[in-house]
mmCIF file of C-alpha atoms in Angstrom:
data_model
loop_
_atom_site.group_PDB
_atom_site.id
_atom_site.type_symbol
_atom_site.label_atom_id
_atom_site.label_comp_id
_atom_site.label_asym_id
_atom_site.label_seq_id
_atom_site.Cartn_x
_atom_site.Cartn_y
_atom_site.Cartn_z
ATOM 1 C CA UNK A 1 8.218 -11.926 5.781
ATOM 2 C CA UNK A 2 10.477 -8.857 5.443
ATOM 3 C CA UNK A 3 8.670 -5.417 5.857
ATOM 4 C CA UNK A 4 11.401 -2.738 3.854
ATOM 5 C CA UNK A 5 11.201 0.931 4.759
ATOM 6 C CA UNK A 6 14.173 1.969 2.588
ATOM 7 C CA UNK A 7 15.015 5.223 1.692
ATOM 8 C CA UNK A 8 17.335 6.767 -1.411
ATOM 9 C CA UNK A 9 16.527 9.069 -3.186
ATOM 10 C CA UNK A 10 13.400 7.453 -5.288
ATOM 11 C CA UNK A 11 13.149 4.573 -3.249
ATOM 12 C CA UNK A 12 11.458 3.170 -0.393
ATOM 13 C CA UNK A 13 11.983 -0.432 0.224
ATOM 14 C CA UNK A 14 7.509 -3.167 2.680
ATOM 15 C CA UNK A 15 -10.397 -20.052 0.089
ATOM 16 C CA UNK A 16 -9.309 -23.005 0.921
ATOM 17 C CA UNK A 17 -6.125 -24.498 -0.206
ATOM 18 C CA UNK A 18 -5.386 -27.721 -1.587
ATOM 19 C CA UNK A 19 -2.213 -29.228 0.460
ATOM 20 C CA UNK A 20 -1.181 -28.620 3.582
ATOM 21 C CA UNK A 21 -0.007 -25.283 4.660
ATOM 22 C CA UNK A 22 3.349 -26.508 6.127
ATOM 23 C CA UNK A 23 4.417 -27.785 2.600
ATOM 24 C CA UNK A 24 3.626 -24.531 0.767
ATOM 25 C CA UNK A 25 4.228 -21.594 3.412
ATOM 26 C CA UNK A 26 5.869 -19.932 5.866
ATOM 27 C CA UNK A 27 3.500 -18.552 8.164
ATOM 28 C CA UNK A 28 5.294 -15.860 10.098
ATOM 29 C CA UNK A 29 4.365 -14.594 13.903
ATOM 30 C CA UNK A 30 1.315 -12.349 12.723
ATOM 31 C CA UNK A 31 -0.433 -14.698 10.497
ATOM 32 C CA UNK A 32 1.158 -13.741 6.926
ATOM 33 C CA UNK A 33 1.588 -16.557 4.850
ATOM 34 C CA UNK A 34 4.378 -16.323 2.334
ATOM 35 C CA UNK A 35 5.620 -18.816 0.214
ATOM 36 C CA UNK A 36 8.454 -21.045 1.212
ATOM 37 C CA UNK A 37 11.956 -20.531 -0.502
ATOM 38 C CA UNK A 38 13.443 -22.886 -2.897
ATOM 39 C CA UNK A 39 16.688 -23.318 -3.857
ATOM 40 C CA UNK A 40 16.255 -25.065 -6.949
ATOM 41 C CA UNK A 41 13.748 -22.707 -8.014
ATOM 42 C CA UNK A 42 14.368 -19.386 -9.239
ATOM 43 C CA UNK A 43 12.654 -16.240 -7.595
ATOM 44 C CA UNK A 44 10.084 -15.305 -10.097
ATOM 45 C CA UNK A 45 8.729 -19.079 -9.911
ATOM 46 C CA UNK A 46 8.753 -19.203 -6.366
ATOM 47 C CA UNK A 47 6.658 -15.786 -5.588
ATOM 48 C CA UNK A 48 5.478 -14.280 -8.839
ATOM 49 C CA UNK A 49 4.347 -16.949 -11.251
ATOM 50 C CA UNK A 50 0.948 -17.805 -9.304
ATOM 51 C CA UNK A 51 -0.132 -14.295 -8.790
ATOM 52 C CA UNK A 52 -3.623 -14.220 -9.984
ATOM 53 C CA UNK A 53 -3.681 -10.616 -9.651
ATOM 54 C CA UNK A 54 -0.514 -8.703 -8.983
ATOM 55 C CA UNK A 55 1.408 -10.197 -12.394
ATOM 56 C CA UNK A 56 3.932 -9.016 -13.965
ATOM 57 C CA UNK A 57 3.436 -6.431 -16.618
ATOM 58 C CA UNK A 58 0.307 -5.586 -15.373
ATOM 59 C CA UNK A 59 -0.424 -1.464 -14.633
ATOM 60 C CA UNK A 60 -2.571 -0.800 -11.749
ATOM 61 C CA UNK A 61 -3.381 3.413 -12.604
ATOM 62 C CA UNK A 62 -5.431 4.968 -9.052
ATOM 63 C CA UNK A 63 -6.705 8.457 -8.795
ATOM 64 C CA UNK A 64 -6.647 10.227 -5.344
ATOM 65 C CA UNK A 65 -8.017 12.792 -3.165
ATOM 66 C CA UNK A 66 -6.828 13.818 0.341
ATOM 67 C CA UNK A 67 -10.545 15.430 2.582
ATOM 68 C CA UNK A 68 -9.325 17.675 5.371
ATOM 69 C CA UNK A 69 -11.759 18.045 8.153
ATOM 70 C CA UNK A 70 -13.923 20.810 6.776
ATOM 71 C CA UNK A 71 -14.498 18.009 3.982
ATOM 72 C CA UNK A 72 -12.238 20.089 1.545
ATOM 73 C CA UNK A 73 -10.894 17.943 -0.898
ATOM 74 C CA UNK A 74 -7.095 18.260 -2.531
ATOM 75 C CA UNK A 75 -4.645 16.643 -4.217
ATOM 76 C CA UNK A 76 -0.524 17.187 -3.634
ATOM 77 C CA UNK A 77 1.815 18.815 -5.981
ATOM 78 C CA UNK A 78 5.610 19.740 -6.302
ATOM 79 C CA UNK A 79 6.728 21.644 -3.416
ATOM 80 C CA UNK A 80 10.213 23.356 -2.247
ATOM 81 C CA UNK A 81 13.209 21.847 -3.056
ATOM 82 C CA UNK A 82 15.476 20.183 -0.171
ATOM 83 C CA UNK A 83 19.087 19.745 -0.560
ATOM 84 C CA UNK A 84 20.116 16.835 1.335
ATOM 85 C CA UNK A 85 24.564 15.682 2.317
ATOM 86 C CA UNK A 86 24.840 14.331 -1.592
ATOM 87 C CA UNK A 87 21.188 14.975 -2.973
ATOM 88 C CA UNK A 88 17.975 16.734 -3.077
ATOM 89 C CA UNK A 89 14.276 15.944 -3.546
ATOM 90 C CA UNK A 90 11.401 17.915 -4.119
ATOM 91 C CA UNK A 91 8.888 18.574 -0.745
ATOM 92 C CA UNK A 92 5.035 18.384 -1.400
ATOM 93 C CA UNK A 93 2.687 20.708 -0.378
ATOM 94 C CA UNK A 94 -1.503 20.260 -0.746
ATOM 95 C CA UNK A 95 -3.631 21.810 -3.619
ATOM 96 C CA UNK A 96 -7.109 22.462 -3.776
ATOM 97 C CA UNK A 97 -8.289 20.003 -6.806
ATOM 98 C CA UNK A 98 -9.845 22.855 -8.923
ATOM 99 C CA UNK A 99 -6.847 24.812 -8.506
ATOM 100 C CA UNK A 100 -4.090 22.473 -10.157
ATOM 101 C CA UNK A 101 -1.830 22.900 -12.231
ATOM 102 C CA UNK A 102 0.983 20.748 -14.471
ATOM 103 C CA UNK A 103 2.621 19.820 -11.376
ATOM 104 C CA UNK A 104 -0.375 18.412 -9.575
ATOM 105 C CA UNK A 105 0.214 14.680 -9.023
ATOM 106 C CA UNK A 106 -3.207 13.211 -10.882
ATOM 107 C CA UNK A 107 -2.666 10.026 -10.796
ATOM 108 C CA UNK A 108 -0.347 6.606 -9.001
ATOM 109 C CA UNK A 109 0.783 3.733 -11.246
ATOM 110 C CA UNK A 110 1.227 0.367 -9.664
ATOM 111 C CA UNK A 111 3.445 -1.572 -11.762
ATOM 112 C CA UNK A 112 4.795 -5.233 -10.208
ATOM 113 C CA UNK A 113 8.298 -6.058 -10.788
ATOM 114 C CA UNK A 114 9.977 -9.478 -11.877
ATOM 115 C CA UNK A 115 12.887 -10.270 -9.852
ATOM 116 C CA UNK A 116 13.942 -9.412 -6.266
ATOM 117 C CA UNK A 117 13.894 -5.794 -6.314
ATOM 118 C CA UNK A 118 16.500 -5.550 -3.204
ATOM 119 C CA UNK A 119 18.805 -8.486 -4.190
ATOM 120 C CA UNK A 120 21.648 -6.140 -3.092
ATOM 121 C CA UNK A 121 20.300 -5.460 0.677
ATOM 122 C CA UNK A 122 18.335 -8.519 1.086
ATOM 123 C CA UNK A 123 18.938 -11.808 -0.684
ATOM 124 C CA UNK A 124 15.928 -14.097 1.029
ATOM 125 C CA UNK A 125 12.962 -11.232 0.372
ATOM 126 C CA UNK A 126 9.856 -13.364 -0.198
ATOM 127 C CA UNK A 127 7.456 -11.132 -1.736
ATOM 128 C CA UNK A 128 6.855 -9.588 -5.058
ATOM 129 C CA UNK A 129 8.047 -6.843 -5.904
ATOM 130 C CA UNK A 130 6.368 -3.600 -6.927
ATOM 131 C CA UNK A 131 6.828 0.378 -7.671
ATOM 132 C CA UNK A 132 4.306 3.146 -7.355
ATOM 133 C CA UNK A 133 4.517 6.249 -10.126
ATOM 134 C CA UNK A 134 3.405 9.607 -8.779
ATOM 135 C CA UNK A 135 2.420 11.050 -12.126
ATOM 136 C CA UNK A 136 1.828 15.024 -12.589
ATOM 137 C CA UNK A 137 -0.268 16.535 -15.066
ATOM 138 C CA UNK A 138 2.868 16.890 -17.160
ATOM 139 C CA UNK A 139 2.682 13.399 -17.103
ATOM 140 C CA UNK A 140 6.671 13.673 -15.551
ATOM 141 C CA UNK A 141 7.096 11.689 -12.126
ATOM 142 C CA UNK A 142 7.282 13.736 -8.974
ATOM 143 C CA UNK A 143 8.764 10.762 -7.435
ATOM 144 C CA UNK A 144 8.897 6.884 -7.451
ATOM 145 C CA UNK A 145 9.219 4.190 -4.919
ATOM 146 C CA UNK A 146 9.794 0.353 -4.960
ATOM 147 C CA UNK A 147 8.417 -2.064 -2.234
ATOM 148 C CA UNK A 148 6.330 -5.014 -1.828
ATOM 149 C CA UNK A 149 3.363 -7.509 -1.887
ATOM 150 C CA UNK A 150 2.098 -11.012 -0.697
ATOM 151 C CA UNK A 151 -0.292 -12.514 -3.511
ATOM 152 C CA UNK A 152 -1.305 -16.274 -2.668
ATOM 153 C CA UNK A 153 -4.434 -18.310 -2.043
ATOM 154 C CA UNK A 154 -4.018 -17.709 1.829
ATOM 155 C CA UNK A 155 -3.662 -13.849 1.728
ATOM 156 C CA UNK A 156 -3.324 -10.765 -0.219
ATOM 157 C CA UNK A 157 -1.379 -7.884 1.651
ATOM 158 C CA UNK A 158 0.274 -4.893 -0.388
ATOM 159 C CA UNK A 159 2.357 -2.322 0.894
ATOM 160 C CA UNK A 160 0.582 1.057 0.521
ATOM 161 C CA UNK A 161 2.453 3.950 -1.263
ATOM 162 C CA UNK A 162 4.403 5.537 0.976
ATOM 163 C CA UNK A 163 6.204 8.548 -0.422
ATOM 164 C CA UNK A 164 6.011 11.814 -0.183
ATOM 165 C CA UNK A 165 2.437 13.079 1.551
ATOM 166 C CA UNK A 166 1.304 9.379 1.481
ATOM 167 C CA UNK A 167 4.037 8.699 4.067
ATOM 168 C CA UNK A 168 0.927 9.169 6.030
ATOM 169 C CA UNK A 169 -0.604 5.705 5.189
ATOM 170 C CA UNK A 170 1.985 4.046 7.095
ATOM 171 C CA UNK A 171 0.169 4.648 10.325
ATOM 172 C CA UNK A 172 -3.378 3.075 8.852
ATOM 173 C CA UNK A 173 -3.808 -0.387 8.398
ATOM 174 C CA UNK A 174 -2.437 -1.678 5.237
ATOM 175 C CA UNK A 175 -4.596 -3.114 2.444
ATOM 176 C CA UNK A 176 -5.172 -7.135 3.626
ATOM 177 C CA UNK A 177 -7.428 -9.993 3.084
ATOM 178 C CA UNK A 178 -7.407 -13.404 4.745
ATOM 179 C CA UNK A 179 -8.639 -16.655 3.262
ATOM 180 C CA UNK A 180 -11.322 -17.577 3.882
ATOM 181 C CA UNK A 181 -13.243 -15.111 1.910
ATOM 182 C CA UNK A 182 -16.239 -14.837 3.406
ATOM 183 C CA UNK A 183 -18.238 -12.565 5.967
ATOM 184 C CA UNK A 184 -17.352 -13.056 9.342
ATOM 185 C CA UNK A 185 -13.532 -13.988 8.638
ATOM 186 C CA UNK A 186 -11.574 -11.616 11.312
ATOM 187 C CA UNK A 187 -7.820 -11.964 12.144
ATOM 188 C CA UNK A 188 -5.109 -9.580 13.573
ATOM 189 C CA UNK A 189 -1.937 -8.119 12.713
ATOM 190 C CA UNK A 190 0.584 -6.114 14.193
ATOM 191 C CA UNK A 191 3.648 -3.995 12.780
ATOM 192 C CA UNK A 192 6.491 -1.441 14.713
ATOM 193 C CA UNK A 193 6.689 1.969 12.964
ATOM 194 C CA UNK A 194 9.646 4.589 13.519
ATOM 195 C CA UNK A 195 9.126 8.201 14.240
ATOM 196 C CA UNK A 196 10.927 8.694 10.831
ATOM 197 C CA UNK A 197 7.682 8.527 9.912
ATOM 198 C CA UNK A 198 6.239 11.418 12.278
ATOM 199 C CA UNK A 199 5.391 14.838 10.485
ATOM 200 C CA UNK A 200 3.903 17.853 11.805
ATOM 201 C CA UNK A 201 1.738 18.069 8.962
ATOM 202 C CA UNK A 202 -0.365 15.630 10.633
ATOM 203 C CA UNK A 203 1.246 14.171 13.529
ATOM 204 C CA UNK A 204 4.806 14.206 15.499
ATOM 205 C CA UNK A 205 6.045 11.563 18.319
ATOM 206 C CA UNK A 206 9.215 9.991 19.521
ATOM 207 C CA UNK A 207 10.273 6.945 20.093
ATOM 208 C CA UNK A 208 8.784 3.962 18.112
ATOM 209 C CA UNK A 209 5.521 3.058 17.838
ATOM 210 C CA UNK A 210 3.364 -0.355 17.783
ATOM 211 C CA UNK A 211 0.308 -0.561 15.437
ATOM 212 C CA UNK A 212 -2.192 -3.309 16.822
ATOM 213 C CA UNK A 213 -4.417 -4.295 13.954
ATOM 214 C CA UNK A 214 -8.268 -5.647 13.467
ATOM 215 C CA UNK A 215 -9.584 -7.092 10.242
ATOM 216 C CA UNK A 216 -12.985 -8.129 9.286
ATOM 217 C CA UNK A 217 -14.736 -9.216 6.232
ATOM 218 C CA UNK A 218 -17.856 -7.513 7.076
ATOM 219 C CA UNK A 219 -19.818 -7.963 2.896
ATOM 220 C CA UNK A 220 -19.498 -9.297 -0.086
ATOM 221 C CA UNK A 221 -21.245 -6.907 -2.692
ATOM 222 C CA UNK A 222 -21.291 -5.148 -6.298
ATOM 223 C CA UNK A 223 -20.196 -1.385 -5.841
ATOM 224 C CA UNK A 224 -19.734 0.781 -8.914
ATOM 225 C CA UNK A 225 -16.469 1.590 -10.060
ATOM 226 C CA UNK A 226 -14.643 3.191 -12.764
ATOM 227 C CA UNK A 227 -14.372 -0.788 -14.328
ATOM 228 C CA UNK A 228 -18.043 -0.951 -13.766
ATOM 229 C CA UNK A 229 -19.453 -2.920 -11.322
ATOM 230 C CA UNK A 230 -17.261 -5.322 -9.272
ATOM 231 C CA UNK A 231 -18.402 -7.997 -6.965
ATOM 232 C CA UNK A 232 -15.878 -6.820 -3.753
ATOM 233 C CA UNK A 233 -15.384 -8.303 -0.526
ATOM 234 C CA UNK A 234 -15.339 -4.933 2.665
ATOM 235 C CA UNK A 235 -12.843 -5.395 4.777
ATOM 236 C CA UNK A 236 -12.951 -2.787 8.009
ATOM 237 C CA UNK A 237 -10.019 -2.582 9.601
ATOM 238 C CA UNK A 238 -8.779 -0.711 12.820
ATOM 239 C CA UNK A 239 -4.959 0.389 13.867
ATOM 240 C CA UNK A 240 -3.972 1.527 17.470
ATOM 241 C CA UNK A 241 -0.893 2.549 18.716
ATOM 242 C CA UNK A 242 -0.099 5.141 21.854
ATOM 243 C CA UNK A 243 -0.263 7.777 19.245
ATOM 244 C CA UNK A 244 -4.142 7.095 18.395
ATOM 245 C CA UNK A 245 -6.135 5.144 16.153
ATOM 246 C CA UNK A 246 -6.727 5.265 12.652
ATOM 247 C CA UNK A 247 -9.480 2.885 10.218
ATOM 248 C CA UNK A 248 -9.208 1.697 6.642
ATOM 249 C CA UNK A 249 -12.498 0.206 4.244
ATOM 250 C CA UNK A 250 -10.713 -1.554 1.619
ATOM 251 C CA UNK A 251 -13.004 -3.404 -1.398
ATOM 252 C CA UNK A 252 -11.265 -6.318 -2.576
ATOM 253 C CA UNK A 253 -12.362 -7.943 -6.266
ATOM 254 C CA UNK A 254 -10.962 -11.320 -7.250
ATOM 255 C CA UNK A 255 -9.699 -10.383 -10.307
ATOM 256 C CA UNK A 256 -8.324 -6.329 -9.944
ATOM 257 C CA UNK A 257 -7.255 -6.865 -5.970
ATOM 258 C CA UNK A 258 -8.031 -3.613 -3.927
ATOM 259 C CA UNK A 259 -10.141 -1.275 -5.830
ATOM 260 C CA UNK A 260 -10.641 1.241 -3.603
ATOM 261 C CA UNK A 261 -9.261 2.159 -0.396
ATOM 262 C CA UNK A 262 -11.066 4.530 2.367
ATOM 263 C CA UNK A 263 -8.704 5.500 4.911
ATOM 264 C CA UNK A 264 -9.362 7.625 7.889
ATOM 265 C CA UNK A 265 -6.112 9.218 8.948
ATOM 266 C CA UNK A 266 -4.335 9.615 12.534
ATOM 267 C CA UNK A 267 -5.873 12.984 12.535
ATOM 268 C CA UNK A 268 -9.331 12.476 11.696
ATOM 269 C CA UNK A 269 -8.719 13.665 7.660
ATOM 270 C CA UNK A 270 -9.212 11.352 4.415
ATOM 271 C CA UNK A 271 -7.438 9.099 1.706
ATOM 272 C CA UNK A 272 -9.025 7.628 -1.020
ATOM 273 C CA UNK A 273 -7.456 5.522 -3.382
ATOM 274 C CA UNK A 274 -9.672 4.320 -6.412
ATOM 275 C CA UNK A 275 -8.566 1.952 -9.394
ATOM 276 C CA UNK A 276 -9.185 3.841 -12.157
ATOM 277 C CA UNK A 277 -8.003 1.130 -15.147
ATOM 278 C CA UNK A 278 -5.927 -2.261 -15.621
ATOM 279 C CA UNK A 279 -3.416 -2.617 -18.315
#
């Protein structure tokens, strides 16, 4: 498995089965099962046409808030503009939710993509690819960004978005379940993180960094959401690096994947990510 932290302008590029493992995966050195290439078999067969979840076509739309520690909630919206060597992209900046306006980001669309979305960079990528929209109240993009997922009845991992103020979520545990579903399944993970990803907004360092990850299925129950009410597995999960330690409660439904995701950031504020409607 290839984790991609790419970066143009709009981009950044990251129960039981029924046959042996060997003869369907690759299992890579933290436990992430992707699917074994294929030469005779083009890409979309290979790691898109048995997603149950993450299909193609399919528009995953999440609302947001970001708590500081006073428990004041915001959202982001369109801040300065920073001229880069041959471009320039807009900065963010935090806005309390009753005070936004039509360039408040409102909403993220999570839209998978057929092909191999780096073909050009990397010609063996092995997961499916997907984009995340950053729609303002405009309904105009403040940005995009294209990166990845694992769907398959071993595992389901997703890249988080990652642009703009949600570079933040790079330092949390990413969204991941392990077969098998049940309470009481716990397994590990571990991923190296650049300082690229530092920011004084919530925390700076040098040098790179090691997250150490803990998963565990702790319940299996019906929680109210904005599709009604979803059976969802609760997977706590705990990252620590040198830098600190940060926690994520995902709820993971069969049929709409992660449906909300709780994450408690480096510096003690919140994320919250909540599926708001399938298309």
């Amino acid at each position: 498995m290839k984790i991609i932290n790419f970066f143009p302008i709009l981009l950044i590029p990251i129960s039981c089965i029924s046959q042996n493992v060997s003869e369907k995966y690759i299992i890579d050195d933290d436990g992430i099962s992707v699917e074994k290439n294929d030469s005779k078999k083009k890409y979309d067969e290979i790691y898109n046409s048995n997603n149950e979840i993450y299909k193609i076509g399919r528009i995953f739309t999440f609302s947001y808030y970001y708590e500081n520690l006073n428990g004041k909630k915001f959202l982001i919206a369109k801040g300065d503009e920073i001229k880069k060597e041959n471009y320039s992209i807009f900065d963010w900046k935090l806005i309390e939710i009753e005070n936004q306006n039509d360039e408040t980001v409102n909403k993220i669309n999570l839209k998978p993509i057929a092909g191999n979305p780096f073909q050009s960079q990397i010609d063996d990528y092995n997961q499916t690819g997907i984009s995340y929209e950053f729609i303002m109240n405009n309904e105009r993009p403040l940005t995009m960004e294209v990166t990845g997922a694992i769907e398959n009845e071993m595992n389901v991992w997703i890249h988080p978005p990652r642009s703009s103020f949600f570079q933040i979520l790079e330092i949390n545990p990413f969204p991941y379940i392990k077969a098998p579903y049940k309470i009481g399944t716990k397994w590990n993970w571990k991923l190296g993180i650049g300082d690229h990803w530092s920011d004084k907004r919530w925390l700076e360092w040098k040098g790179g960094i090691e997250n150490n990850y803990e998963y565990e299925i702790v319940d299996k129950k019906n929680i109210s959401t904005k599709l009604g009410n979803l059976e969802c597995y609760i997977v706590n999960a705990k990252a620590k690096s040198r830098i600190g330690e940060t926690e994520l409660i995902s709820y993971f439904n069969l049929k709409y994947g992660f449906v909300k995701l709780e994450y408690k950031n480096i510096d003690g504020t919140k994320t919250i990510l909540e599926l708001e409607k399938v298309e």
